[in-house]
Short mmCIF file of C-alpha atoms and ligand atoms in Angstrom, two decimals:
data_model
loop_
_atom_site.label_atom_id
_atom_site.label_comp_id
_atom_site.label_asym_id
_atom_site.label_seq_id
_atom_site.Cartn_x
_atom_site.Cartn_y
_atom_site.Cartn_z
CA UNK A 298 -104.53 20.60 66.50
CA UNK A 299 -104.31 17.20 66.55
CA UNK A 300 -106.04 17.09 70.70
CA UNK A 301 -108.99 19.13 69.32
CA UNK A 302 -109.95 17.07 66.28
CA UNK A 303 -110.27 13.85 68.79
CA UNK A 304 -112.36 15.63 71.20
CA UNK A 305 -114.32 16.98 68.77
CA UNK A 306 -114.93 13.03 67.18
CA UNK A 307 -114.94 12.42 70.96
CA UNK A 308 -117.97 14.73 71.73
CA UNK A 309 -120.10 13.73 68.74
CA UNK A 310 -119.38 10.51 69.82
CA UNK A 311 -120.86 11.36 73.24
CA UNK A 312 -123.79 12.99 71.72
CA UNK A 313 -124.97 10.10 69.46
CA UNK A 314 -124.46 7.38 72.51
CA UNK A 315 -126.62 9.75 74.62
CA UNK A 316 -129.33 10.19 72.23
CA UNK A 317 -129.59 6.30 71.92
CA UNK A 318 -128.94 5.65 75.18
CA UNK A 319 -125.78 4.58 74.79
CA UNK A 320 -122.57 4.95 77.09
CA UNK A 321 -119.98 6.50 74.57
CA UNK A 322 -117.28 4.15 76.54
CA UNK A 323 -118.19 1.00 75.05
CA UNK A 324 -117.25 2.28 71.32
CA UNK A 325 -114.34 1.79 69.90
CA UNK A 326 -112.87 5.33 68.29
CA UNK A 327 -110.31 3.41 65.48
CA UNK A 328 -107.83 6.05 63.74
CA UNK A 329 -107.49 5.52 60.41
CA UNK A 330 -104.09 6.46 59.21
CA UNK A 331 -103.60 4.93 55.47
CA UNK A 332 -101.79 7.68 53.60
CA UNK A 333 -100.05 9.28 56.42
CA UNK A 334 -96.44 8.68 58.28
CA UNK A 335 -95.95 6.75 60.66
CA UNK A 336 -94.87 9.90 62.79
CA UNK A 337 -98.45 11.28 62.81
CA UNK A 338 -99.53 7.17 64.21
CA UNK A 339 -96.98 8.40 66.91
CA UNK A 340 -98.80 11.69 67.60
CA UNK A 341 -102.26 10.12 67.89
CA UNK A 342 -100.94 7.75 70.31
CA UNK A 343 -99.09 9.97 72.34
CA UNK A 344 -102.42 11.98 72.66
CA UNK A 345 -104.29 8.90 74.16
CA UNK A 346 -105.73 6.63 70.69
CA UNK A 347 -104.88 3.02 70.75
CA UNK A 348 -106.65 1.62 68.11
CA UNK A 349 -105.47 2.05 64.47
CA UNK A 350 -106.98 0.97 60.85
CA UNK A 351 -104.47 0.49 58.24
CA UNK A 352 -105.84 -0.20 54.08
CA UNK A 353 -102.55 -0.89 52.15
CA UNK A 354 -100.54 -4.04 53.52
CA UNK A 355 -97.61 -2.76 52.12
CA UNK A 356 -97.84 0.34 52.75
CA UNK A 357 -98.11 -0.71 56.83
CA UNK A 358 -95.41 -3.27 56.70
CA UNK A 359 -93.00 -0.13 56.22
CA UNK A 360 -94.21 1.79 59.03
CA UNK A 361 -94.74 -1.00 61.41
CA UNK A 362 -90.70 -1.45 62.58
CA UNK A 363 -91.49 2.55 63.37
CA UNK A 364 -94.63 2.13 65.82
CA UNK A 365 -94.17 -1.68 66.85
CA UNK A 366 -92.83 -0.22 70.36
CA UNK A 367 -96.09 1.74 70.75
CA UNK A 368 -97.46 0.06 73.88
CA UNK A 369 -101.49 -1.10 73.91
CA UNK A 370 -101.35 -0.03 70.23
CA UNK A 371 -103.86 -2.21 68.39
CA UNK A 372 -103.32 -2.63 64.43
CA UNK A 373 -106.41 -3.49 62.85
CA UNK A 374 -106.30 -4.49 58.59
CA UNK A 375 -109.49 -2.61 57.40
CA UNK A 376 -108.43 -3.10 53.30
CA UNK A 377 -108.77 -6.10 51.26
CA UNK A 378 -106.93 -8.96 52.83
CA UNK A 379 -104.28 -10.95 50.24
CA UNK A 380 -104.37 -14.59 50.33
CA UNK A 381 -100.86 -14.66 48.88
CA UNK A 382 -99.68 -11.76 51.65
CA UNK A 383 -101.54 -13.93 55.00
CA UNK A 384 -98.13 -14.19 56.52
CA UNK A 385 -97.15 -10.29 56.78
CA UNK A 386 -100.52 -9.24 57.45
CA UNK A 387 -100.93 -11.93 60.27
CA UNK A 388 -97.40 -10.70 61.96
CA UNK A 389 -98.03 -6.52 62.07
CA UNK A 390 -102.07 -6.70 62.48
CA UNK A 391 -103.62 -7.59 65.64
CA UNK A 392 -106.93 -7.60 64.09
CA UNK A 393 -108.23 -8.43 60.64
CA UNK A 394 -111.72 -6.61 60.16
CA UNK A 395 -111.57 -7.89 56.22
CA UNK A 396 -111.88 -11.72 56.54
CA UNK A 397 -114.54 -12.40 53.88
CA UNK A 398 -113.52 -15.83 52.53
CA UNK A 399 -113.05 -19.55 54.20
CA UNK A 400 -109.89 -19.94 52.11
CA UNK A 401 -108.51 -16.44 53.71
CA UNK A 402 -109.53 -17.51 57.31
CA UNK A 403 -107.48 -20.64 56.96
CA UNK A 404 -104.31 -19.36 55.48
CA UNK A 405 -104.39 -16.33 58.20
CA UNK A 406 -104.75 -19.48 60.95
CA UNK A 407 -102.26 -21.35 59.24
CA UNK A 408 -99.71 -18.60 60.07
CA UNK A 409 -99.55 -19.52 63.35
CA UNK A 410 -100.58 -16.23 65.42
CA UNK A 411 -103.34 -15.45 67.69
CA UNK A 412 -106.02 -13.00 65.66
CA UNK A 413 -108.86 -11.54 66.38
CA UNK A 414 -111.12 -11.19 63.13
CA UNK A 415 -114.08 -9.43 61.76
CA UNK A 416 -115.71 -10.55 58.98
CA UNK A 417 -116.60 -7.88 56.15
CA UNK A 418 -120.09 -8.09 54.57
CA UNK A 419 -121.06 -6.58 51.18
CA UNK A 420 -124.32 -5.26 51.60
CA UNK A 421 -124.37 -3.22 47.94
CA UNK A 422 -122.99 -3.55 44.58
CA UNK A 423 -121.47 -0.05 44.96
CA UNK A 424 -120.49 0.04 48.25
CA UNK A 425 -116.94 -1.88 48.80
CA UNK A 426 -115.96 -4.66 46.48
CA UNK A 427 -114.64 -6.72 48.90
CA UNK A 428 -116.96 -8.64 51.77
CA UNK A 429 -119.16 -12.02 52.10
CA UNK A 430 -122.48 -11.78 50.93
CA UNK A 431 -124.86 -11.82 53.53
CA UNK A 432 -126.38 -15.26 52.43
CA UNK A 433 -122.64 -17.07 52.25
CA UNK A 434 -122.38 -15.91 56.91
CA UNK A 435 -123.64 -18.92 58.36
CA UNK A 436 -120.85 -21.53 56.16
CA UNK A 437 -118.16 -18.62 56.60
CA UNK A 438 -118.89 -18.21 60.37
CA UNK A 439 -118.97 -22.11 60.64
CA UNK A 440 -115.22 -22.28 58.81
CA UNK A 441 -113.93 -19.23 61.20
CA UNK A 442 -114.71 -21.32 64.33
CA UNK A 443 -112.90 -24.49 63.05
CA UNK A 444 -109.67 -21.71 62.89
CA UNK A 445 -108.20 -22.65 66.40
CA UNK A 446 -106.04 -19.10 66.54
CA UNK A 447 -108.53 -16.86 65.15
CA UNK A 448 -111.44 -15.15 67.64
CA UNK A 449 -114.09 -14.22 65.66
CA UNK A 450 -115.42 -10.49 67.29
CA UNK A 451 -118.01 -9.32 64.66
CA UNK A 452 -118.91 -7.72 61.57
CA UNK A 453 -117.21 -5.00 59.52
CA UNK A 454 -118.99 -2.96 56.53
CA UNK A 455 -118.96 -0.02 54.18
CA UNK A 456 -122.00 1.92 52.48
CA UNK A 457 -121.62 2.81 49.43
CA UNK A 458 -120.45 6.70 49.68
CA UNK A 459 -123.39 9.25 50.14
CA UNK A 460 -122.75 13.18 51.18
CA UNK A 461 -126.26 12.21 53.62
CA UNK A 462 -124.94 10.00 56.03
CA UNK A 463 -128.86 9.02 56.66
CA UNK A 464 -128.46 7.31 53.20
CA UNK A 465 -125.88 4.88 55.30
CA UNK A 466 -128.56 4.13 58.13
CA UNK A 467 -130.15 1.30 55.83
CA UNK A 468 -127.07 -0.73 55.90
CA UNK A 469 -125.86 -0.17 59.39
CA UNK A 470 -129.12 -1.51 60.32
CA UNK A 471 -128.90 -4.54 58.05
CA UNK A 472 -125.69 -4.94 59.63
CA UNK A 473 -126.98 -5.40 62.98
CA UNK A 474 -129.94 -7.35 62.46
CA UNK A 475 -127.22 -9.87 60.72
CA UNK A 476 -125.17 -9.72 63.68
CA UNK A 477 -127.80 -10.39 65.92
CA UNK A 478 -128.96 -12.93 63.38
CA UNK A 479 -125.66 -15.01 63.69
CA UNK A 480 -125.10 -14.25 68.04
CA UNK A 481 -121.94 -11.90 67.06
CA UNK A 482 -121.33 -8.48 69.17
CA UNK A 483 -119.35 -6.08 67.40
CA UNK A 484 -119.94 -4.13 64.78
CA UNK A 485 -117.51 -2.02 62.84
CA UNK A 486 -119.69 0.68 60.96
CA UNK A 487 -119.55 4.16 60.52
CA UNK A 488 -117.02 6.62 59.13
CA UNK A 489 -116.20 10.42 59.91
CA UNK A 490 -119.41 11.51 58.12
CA UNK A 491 -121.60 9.15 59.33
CA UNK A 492 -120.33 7.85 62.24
CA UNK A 493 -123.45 9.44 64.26
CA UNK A 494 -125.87 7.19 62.56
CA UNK A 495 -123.71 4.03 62.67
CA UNK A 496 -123.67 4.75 66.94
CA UNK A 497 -127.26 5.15 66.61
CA UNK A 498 -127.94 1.83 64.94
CA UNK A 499 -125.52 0.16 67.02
CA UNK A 500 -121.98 0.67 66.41
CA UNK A 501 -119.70 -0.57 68.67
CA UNK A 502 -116.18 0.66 66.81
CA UNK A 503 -116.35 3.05 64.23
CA UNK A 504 -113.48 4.28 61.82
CA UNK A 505 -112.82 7.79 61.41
CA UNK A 506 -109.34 9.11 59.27
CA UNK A 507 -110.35 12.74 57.89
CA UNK A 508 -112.44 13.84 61.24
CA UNK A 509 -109.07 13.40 62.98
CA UNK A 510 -106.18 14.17 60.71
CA UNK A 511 -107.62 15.92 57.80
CA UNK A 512 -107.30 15.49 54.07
CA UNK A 513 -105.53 12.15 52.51
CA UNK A 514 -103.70 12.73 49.60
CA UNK A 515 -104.84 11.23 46.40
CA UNK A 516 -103.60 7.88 45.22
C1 LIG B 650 -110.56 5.25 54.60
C2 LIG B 650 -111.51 4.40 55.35
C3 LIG B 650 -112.19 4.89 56.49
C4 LIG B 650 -112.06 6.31 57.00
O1 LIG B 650 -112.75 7.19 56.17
P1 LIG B 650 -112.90 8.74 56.58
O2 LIG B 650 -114.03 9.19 55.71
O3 LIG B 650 -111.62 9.41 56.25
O4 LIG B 650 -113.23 8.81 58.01
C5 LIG B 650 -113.00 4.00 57.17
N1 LIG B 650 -113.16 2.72 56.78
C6 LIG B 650 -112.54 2.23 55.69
C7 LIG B 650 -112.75 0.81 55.32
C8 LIG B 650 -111.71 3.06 54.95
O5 LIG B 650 -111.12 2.55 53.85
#
């Protein structure tokens, strides 16, 4: 049951905000729903989510005529952003957690809509292949702000995958200090099996798919 899987992400939620003295309300809980219809996006927001993370552009440009009535639904890009696709991503995301270039800041403010952005940081050589590396911030922040449409929130990352989510904690706390660093508040860390140590190190939206809807199917 779809219900019991979100208050079960809901209560370990809870449980990691309490421990770190945290209130659970100020973190994000974004559904990510790459891989599955846009029916089961439907379902999740008919049981109270709002917040959704989407990896393949194409794949969300077909299901967005399907949800675009969904009202407070926010669309966030979590996969690689495509400098040559700016225009479809700008009109069915509301946020863009991927931004890791100047050039892809500028063609997403050239498109003429409001964003809000994140930008992704590569903190590994295994973890993600996409993201800024954490030296290139200050000139990428600097190009972000001269964007007039797009609001810059935070940063976005990925460890590279471990069974032992305390193999993540390194990174999420990297990820912070780097925030904190550069005077940016959100941070968009943690996934369904280590989304207690991203809270603990900060986390202020994390992005869970299989703790809430199960299984993908393989590519
Ligand atoms: C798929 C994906 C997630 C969700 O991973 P789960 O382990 O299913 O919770 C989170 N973030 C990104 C960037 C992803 O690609």
């Amino acid at each position: 049951m779809l219900k019991e899987k979100i208050q079960n992400v809901r209560d370990r939620m809870e449980r990691a905000a309490a421990r770190s003295g945290r209130n659970a309300s100020g973190i994000t809980l974004l559904a990510v729903t790459k891989k599955f219809p846009a029916a089961l996006v439907r379902e999740a927001w008919e049981a109270g989510l709002r917040d959704f993370g989407e990896n393949y552009v194409q794949e969300f440009e077909e299901k967005y005529p399907l949800l675009k009535d969904l009202e407070g639904a926010r669309f966030h890009l979590i996969g690689h952003l495509q400098s040559n696709k700016t225009n479809v991503e700008s009109r069915v995301f509301d946020v863009i957690q991927t931004v890791d270039t100047p050039k892809l800041a500028r063609r997403l403010d050239a498109t003429g809509k409001p964003l809000d952005v994140m930008i992704e940081v590569k903190l590994s050589e295994e973890g993600s292949k996409a993201g800024a590396a954490p030296e290139s911030l200050s000139e990428l922040i600097a190009s972000i702000r001269e964007c007039g449409r797009l609001r810059l929130q935070g940063l976005m990352t990925m460890p590279p995958w471990s069974d032992d989510p305390e193999q993540s904690r390194p990174y999420f706390v990297r990820l912070r200090a780097l925030a904190a660093a550069h005077g940016l508040e959100q941070l968009s860390m943690g996934m369904s099996h280590d989304l207690e140590v991203a809270i603990e190190e900060g986390a202020t939206l994390v992005r869970v798919g299989t703790g809430l809807f199960g299984p993908r199917k393989k590519a």
